[in-house]
XYZ file of C-alpha atoms in Angstrom:
619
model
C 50.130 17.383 -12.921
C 47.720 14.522 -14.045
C 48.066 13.326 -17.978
C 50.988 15.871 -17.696
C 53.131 13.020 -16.467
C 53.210 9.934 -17.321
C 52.438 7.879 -14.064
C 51.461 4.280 -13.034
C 50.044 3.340 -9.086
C 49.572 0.408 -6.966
C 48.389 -0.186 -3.026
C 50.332 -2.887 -1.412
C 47.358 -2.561 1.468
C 44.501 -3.460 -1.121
C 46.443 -5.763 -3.689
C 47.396 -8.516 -1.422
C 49.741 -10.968 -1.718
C 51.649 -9.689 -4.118
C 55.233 -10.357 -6.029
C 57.361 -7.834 -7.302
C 56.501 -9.539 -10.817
C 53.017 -9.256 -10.075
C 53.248 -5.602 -9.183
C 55.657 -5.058 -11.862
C 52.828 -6.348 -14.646
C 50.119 -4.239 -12.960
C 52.820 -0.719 -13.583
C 53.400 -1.707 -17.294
C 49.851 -2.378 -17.532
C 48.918 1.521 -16.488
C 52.185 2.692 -17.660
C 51.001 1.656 -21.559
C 47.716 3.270 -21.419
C 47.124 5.485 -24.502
C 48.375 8.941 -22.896
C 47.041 12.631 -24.262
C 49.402 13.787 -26.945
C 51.481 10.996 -27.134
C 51.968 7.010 -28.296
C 51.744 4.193 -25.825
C 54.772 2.912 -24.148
C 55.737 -0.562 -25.198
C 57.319 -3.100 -22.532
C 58.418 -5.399 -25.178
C 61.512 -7.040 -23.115
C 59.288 -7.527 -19.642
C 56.855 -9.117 -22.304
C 58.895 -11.276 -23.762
C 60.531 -11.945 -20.482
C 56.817 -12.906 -19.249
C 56.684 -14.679 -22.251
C 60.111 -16.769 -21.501
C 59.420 -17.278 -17.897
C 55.441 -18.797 -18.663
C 55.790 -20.696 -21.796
C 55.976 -24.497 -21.107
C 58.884 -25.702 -22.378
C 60.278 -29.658 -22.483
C 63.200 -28.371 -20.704
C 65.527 -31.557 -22.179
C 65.877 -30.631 -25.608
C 67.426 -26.504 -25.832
C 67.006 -26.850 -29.617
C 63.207 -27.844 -29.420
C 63.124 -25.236 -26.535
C 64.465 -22.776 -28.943
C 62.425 -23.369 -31.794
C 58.899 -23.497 -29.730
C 60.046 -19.898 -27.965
C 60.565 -18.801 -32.124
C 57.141 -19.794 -33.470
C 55.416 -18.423 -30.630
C 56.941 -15.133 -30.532
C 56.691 -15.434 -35.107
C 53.065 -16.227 -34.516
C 52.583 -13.366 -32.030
C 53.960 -10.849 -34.668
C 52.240 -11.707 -37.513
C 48.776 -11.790 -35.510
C 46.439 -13.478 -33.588
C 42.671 -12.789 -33.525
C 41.181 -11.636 -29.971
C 40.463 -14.671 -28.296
C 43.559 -16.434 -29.571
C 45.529 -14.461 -27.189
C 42.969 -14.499 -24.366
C 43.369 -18.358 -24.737
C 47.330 -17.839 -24.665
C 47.442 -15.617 -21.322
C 45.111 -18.380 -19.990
C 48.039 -21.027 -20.473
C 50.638 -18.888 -19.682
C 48.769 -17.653 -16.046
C 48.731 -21.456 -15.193
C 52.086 -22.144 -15.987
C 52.820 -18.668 -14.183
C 51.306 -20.083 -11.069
C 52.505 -23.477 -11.001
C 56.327 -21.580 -11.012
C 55.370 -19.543 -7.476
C 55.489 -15.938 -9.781
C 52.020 -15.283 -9.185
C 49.600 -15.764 -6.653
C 46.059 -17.436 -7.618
C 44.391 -14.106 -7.031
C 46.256 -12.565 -9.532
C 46.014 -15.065 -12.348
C 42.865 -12.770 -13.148
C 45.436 -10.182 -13.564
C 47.427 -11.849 -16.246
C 44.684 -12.868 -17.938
C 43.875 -8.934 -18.564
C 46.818 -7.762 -18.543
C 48.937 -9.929 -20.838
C 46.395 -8.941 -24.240
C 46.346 -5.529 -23.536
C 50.596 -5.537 -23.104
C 50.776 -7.799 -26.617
C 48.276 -5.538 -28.484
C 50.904 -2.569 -27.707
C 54.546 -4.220 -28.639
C 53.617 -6.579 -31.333
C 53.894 -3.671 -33.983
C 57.431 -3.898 -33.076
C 57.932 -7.110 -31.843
C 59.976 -8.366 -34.962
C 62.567 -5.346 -34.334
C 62.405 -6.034 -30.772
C 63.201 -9.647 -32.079
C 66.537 -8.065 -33.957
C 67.521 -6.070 -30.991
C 67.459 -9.353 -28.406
C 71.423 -9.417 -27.821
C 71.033 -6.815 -25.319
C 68.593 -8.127 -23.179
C 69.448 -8.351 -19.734
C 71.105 -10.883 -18.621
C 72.666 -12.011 -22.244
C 75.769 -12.559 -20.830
C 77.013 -12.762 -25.257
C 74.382 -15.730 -25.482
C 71.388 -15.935 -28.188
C 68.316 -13.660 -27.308
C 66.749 -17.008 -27.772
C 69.104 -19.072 -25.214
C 69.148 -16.091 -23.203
C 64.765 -16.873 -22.830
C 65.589 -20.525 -22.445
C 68.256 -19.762 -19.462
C 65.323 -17.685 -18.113
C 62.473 -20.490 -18.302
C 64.520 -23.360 -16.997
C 65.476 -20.478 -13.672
C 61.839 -20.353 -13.571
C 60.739 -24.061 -13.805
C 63.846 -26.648 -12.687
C 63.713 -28.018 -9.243
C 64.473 -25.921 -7.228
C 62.931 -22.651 -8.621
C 65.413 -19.631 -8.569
C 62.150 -16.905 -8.120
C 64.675 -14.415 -7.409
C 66.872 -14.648 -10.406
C 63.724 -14.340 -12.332
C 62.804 -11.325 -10.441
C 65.763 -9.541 -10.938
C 65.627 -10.317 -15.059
C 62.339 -9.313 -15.225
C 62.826 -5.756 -13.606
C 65.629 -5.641 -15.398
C 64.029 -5.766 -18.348
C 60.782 -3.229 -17.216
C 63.386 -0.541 -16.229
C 65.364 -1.193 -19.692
C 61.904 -0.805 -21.416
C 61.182 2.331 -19.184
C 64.622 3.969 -20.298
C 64.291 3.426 -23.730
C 60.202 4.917 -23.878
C 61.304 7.484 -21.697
C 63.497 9.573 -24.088
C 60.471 9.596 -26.406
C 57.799 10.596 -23.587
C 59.352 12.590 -20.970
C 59.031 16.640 -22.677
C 55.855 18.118 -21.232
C 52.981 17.966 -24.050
C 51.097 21.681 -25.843
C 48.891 22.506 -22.808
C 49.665 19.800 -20.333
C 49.107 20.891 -16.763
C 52.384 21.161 -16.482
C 53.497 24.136 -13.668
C 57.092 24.077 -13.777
C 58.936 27.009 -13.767
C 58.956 28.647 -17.354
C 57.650 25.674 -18.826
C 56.797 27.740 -22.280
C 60.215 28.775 -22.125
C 62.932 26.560 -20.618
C 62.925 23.033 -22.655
C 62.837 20.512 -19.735
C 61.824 17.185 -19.153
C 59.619 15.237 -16.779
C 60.589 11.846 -14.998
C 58.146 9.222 -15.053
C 56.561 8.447 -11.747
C 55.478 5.700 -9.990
C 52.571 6.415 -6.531
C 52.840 3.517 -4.634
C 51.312 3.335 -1.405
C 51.608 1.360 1.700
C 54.678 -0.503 0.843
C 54.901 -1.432 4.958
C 52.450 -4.147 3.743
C 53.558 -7.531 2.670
C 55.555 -6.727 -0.551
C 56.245 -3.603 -0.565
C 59.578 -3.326 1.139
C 60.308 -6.465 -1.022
C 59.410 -4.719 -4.745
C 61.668 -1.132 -3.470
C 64.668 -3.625 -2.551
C 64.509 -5.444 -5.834
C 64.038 -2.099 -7.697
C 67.215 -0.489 -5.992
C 69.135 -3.614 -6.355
C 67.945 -3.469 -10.406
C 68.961 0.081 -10.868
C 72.523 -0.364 -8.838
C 73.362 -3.761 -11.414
C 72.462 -1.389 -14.426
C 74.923 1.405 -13.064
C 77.536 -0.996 -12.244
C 77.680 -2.739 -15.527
C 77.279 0.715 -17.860
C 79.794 2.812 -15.793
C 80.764 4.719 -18.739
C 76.898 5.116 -19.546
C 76.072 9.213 -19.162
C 72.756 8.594 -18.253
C 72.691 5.212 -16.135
C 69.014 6.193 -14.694
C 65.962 5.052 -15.510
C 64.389 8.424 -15.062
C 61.803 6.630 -13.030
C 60.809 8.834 -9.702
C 59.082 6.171 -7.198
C 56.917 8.310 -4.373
C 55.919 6.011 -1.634
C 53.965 5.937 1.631
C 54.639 3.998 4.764
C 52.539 3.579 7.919
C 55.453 2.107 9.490
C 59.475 2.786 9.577
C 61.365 0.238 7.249
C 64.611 -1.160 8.659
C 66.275 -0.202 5.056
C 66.669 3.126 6.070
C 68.017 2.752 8.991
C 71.979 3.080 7.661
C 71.841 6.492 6.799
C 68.639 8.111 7.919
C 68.019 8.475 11.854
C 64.370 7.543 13.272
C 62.153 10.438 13.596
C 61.963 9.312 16.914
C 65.655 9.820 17.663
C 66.869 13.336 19.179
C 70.042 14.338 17.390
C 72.927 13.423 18.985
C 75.003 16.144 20.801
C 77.832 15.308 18.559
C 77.536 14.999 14.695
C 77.425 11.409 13.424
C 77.115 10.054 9.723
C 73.170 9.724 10.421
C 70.703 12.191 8.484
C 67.669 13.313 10.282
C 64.145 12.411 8.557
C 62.784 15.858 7.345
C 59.043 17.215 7.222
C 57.596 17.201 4.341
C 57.674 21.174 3.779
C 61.598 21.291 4.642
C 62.387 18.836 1.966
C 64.179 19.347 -1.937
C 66.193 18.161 -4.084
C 69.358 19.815 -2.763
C 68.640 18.949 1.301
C 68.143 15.331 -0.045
C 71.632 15.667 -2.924
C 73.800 17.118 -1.051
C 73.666 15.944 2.732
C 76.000 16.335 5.598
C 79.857 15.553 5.168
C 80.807 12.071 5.904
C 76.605 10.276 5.372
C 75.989 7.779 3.610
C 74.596 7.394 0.309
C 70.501 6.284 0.281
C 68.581 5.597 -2.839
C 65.716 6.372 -0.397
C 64.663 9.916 0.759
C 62.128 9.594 3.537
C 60.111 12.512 5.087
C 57.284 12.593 7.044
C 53.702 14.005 5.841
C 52.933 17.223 7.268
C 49.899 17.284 9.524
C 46.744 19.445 7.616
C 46.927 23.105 8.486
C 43.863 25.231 10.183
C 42.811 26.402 6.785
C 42.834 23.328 5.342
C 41.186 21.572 8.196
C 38.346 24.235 8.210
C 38.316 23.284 3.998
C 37.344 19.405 5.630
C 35.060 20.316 8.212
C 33.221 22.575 5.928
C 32.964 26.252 4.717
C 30.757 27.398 7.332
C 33.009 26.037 10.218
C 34.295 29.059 11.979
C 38.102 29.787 12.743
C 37.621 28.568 16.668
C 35.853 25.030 15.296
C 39.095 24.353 13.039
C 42.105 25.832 15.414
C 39.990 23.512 18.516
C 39.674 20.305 15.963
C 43.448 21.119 14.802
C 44.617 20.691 18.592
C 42.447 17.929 19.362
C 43.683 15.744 16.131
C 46.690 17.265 15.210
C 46.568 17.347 11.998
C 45.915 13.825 11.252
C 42.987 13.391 8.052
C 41.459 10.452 9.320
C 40.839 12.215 12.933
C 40.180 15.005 11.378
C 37.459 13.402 9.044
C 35.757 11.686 11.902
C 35.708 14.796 14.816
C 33.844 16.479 11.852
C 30.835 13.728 12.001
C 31.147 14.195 15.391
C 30.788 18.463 15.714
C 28.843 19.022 12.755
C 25.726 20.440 14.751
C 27.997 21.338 18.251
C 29.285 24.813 18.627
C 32.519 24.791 20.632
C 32.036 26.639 23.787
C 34.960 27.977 25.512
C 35.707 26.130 28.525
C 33.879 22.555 27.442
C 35.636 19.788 28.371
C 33.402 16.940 27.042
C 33.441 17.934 23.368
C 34.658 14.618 22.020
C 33.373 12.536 25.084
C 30.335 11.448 23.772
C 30.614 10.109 20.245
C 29.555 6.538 18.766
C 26.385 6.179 21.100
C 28.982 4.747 23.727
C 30.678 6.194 27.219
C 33.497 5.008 26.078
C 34.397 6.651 22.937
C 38.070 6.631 23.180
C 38.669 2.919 22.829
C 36.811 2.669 20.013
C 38.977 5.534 18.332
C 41.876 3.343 19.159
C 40.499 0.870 17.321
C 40.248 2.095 14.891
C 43.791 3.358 14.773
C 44.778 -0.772 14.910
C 47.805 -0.025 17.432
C 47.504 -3.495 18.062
C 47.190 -5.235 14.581
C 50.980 -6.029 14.314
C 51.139 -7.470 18.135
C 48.664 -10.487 17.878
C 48.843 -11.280 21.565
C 48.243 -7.379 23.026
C 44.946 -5.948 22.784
C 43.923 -2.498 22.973
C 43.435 -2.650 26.497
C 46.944 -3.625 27.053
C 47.796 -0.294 25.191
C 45.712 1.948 27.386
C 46.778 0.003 30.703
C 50.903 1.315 29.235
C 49.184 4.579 28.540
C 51.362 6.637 31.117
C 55.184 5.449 30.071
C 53.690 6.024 26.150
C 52.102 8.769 26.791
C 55.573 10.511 28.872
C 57.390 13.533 26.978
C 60.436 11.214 27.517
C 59.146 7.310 26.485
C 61.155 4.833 28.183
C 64.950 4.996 26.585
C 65.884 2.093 24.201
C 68.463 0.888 26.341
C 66.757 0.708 29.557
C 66.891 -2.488 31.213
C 64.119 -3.849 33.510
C 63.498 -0.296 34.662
C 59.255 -1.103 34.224
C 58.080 -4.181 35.693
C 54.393 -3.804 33.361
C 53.255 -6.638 31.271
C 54.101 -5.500 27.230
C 55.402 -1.761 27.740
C 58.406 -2.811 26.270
C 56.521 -3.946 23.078
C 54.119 -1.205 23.241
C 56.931 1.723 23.086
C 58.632 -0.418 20.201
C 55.459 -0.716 18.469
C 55.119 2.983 19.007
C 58.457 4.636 17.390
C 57.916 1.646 14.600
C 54.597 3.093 13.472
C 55.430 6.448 13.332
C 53.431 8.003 16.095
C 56.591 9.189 17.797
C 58.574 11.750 17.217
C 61.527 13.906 18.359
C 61.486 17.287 19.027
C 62.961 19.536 16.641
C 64.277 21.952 19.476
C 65.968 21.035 22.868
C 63.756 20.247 24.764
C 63.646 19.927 28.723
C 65.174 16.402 29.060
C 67.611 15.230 26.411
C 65.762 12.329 25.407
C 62.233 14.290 24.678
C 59.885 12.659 22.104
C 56.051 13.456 21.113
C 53.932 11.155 20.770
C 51.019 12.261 18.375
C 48.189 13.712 20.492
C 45.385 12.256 18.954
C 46.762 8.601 20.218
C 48.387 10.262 23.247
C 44.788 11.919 24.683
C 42.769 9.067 23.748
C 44.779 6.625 25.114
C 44.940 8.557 28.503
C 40.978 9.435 28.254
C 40.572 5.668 28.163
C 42.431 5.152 30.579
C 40.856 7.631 33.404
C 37.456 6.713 32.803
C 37.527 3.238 32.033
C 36.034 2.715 35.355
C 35.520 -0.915 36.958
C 37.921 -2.796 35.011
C 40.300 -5.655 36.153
C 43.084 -3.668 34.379
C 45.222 -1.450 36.496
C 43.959 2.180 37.110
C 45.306 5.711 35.999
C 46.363 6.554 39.923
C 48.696 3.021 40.187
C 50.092 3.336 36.474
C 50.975 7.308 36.608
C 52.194 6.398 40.346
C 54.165 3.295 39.023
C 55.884 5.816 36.290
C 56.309 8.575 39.157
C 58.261 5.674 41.010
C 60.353 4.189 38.381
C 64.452 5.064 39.095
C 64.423 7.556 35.870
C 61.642 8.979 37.056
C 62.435 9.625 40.689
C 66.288 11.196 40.015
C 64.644 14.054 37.731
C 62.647 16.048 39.507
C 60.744 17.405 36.026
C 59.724 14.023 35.654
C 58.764 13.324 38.914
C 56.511 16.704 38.743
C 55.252 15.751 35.836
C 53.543 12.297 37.560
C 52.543 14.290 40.365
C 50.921 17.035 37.855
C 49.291 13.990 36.255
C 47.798 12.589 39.584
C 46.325 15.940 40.304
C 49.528 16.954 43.216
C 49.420 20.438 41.763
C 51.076 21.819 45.320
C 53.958 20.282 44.978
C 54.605 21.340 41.164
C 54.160 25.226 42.427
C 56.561 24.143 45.024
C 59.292 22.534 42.810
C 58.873 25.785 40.366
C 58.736 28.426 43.152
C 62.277 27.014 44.608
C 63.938 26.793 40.673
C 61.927 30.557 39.733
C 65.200 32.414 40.914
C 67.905 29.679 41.081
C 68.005 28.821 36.777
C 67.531 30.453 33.465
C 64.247 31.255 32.658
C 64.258 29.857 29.279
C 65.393 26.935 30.742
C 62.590 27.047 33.815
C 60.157 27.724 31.273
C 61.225 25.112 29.256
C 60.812 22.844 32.172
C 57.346 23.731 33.231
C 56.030 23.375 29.262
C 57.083 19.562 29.338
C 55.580 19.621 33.177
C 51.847 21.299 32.232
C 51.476 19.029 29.477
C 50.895 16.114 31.971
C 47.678 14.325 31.119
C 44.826 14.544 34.206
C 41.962 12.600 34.941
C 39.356 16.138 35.970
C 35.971 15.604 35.526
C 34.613 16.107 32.051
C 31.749 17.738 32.730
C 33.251 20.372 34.790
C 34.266 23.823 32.271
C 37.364 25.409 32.546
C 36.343 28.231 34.789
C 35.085 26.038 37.534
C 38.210 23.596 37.759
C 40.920 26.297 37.776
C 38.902 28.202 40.775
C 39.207 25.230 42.541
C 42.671 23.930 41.932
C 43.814 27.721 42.662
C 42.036 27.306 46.174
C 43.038 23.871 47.102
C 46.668 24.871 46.519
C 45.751 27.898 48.672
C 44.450 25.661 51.607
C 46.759 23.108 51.453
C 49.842 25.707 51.870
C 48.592 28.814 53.547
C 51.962 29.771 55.203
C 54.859 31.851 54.285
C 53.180 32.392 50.486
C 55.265 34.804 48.520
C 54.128 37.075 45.802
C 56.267 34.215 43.295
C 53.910 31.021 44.488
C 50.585 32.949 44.116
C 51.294 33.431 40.923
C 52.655 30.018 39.437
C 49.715 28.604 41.103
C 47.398 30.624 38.631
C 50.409 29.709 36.254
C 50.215 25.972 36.613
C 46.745 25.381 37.241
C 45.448 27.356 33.871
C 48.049 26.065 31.843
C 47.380 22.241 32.598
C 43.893 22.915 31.671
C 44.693 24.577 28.548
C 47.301 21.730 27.813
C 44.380 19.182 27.137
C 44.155 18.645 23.358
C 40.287 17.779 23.650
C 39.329 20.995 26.080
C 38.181 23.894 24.409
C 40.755 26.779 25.931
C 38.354 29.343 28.452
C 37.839 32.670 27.013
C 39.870 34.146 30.391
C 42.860 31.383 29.938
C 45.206 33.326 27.445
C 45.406 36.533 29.841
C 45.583 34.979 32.920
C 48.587 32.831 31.829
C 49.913 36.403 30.548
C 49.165 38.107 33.627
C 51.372 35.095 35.900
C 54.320 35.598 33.434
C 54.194 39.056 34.042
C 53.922 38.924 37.395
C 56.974 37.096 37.610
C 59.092 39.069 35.439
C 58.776 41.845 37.613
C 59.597 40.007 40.456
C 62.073 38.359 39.111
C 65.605 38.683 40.431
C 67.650 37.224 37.743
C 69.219 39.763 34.721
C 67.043 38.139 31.984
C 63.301 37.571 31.446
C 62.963 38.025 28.121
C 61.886 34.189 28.251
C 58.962 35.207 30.474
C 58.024 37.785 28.545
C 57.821 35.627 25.113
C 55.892 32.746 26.705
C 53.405 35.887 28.045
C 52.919 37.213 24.424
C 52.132 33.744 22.787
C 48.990 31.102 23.600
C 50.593 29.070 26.106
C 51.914 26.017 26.745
């Protein structure tokens, strides 16, 4: 909606360190920008409160400390020439910094900042002066000893930085209230696209884009923002409008533990039976009345997290370019899912490849290296918040992070591997696990995002002479693990992933007749989506022929009409499972023609389940 609303931003990754005063200058800064159609906004009590908190005062005389907070803010309002103020938000940044408010990096900020917010309130700073009694934190006092309080919380031994924090947003969201009323109706030919907006009066909130607030200070500047907002409510209950009208959009590379009291972790199945947690919704499921209203009995948040939704084919194919064909963007889709930044970098990487049906080795070869997959790691900085694991560490856990089930929270000494523990935690933390939204085959079934998933398994199958364990002792370590060796779809889903595709068809052939099919087919998806360590450079066609035959030779006896066909089954759909293998142009009908198969040989009542999985591009 661009000029349309009136917005301020800020990148806790790039600004760095930062204070929630310091980010709280920057906002008014962009906030009182000279928007289309309308006046500037004027922060005249964060101002002052600047003012107050950077002014040297004696700080043993409140009547001398009174009277030098009056000239200054008299001499202010009658007028200063240009580079008399410069030379006052020179002083006041030192004093600033010398009180721990703002970092040295940033006294370049107030040095541009503080002219540009005086320029814009001293029009009205003498009835801002008039007006004073309310200012936050008053408590009946003097505006003036109300500024003194607020200096001496900012200067006396020892420094009370987060009183002073709280006055100070105090006073921005007071200021934001009070230019809100006059600024929030959508301006003659705004790009506003609300609904009706010629005909339905409405208003807009202000907004705030911050991103990255896992990075130092971010967390810090939402807490002290709620905390602001729930003071203001509590002391103007009667107040019919006790919000600041100020809509904060944030993003997060990492879950905050301040959600954790009423939102679940996306990495958290839902519990069989209801509990006071909500679940984190996608970004296209969310509104205003999902977020409002929530289940009976959860807890209030001021926060409403959802995850971003990964790019769709279209839009992919939009990044790639508009050339790209449909099988380039659906292939690059699967291999990334979704993510941009993948996205963004497999498109350096196919710009002049075709994808052939089959290939294997379409993203095997990138960055001049033979090992491309650590360096996409890398560059996804798994490690950068576990100073003492490196990448390699990552790929060596690769099997128990790379399992449809993760290792459960609560498991005790269950892995006896050097930092999975810290690994999985790092994991769900960042975000690249997730929960399915469906049952799935085990009760504990999580995702983790294939573009980390498929690299971190590539890496770890071809990493070749290396003092690290290899993929055949780490997938045969997670086969062996107590979980692991009481369910058998685990179990067959190690044995998948160390190429034992005989005794998969064997596990399946003896459950085909014995369970539901939704639930066997449910079973087998988690199963074929075991990672496997083929050769590259072999296509699609060649490596099922031979898996088909090998499970042929190795069990020649007794075959039934049921194991022929799951062997065809299991072998084509753990090839097609591969996020980075192009699927074979004969793959989607001879998965059909195995489901088939069995349904008609099936003995139970219902194979509707068989049916469904032959109609759609399986796994």
């Amino acid at each position: 909606m661009s000029w349309g609303v009136v917005h301020a931003s800020f990148d806790f990754e790039r600004e760095k360190p930062v204070t929630t005063v310091e980010v709280l200058m920057r906002l008014a800064y962009d906030l009182s920008r000279k928007w289309r159609h309308r006046a500037k906004p004027r922060f005249i009590r964060f101002t002052i409160a600047l003012i107050a908190v950077q002014v040297g005062l004696d700080g043993t005389n409140r009547e001398k400390d009174k009277e030098t907070l009056r000239d200054l803010l008299n001499n202010l309002r009658r007028g200063h020439w240009q580079n008399e103020i410069d030379n006052l938000a020179d002083l006041l940044a030192g004093t600033a910094q010398a009180a721990d408010l703002l970092h040295p990096p940033f006294t370049e900020l107030f040095t541009k900042v503080f002219p540009q917010l005086i320029r814009t309130i001293r029009p009205r700073l003498g009835k801002a002066m008039r007006s004073l009694a309310d200012f936050p934190q008053a408590e009946g006092a003097s505006p003036l000893d109300a500024l003194v309080n607020l200096n001496r919380l900012a200067h006396e031994e020892p420094t009370d930085v987060k009183a002073v924090t709280a006055w100070l947003t105090a006073a921005f969201l007071t200021d934001v209230r009070e230019n809100h009323r006059a600024m929030s109706a959508p301006e003659p030919r705004s790009p506003c696209d609300c609904v009706n907006p010629g005909k339905v009066r409405h208003l807009h909130n202000w907004v705030l884009l911050l991103d990255n607030v896992d990075h130092p200070g971010g967390a810090e500047f939402l807490a002290d923002l709620t905390d602001a907002r729930n003071r203001y409510r509590r002391q103007h209950p009667d107040e019919r409008e006790a919000s600041d009208a100020l809509l904060v959009i944030a993003t997060s590379g990492r879950w905050l533990k301040e959600w954790e009291s009423p939102w679940r972790p996306p990495w958290q199945p839902d519990p069989a039976a209801p509990d006071r947690l909500r679940s984190v919704p996608p970004c296209h499921a969310a509104s205003y009345d999902h977020w409002a209203e929530g289940p009976a009995n959860s807890r209030p948040s001021p926060y409403y997290p959802v995850t971003l939704d990964p790019l769709r084919i279209e839009e992919i194919a939009e990044v790639l370019d508009t050339t790209s064909s449909a099988a380039k963007a659906a292939f690059v889709q699967q291999a990334t899912g979704g993510l941009p930044a993948a996205v963004r970098h497999v498109r350096q990487l196919l710009r002049e490849r075709p994808v052939q049906h089959g290939a294997r080795n379409m993203l095997g070869g990138d960055d001049a290296t033979d090992d491309p997959w650590h360096s996409r790691l890398r560059r996804l900085r798994l490690a950068d918040h576990l100073p003492d694991v490196s990448v390699d560490d990552f790929v060596t856990a690769a099997p128990f992070a790379t399992a449809p089930w993760l290792i459960p929270l609560s498991a005790m000494n269950r892995i006896s591997q050097p930092h999975v523990g810290r690994i999985l935690t790092e994991l769900r933390t960042a975000l690249w696990v997730t929960a399915r939204s469906a049952a799935g085959a085990t009760a504990d079934q999580v995702i983790l995002h294939p573009w980390v998933a498929t690299n971190l398994v590539s890496a770890l199958a071809r990493r070749g002479n290396n003092p690290h364990p290899s993929y055949a002792d780490q997938f045969a370590a997670l086969r062996d693990d107590p979980d692991t060796d009481q369910d058998p779809v685990r179990r067959a889903y190690c044995q998948l992933a160390l190429g034992d595709l005989g005794s998969v068809v064997t596990l399946f052939e003896e459950e085909f007749d014995r369970r539901r099919h939704q639930e066997w087919v449910d079973r087998l998806r988690l199963v074929v989506h075991a990672p496997d360590q083929l050769p590259l450079e072999e296509n699609y066609d060649r490596l099922y022929d031979e898996l088909v035959n090998r499970d042929l030779a190795q069990n020649p006896e007794g075959r039934t009409e049921i194991r022929n066909n799951l062997a065809r089954l299991v072998a084509a759909s753990w090839l097609a499972a591969n996020p980075f293998a192009v699927r074979g142009r004969n793959q989607d009908q001879e998965v059909a023609n195995a489901f088939e198969s069995l349904a008609r040989i099936s003995q139970l009542p219902d194979v509707a389940a068989l049916y469904d999985a032959a109609r759609g591009q399986w796994p």
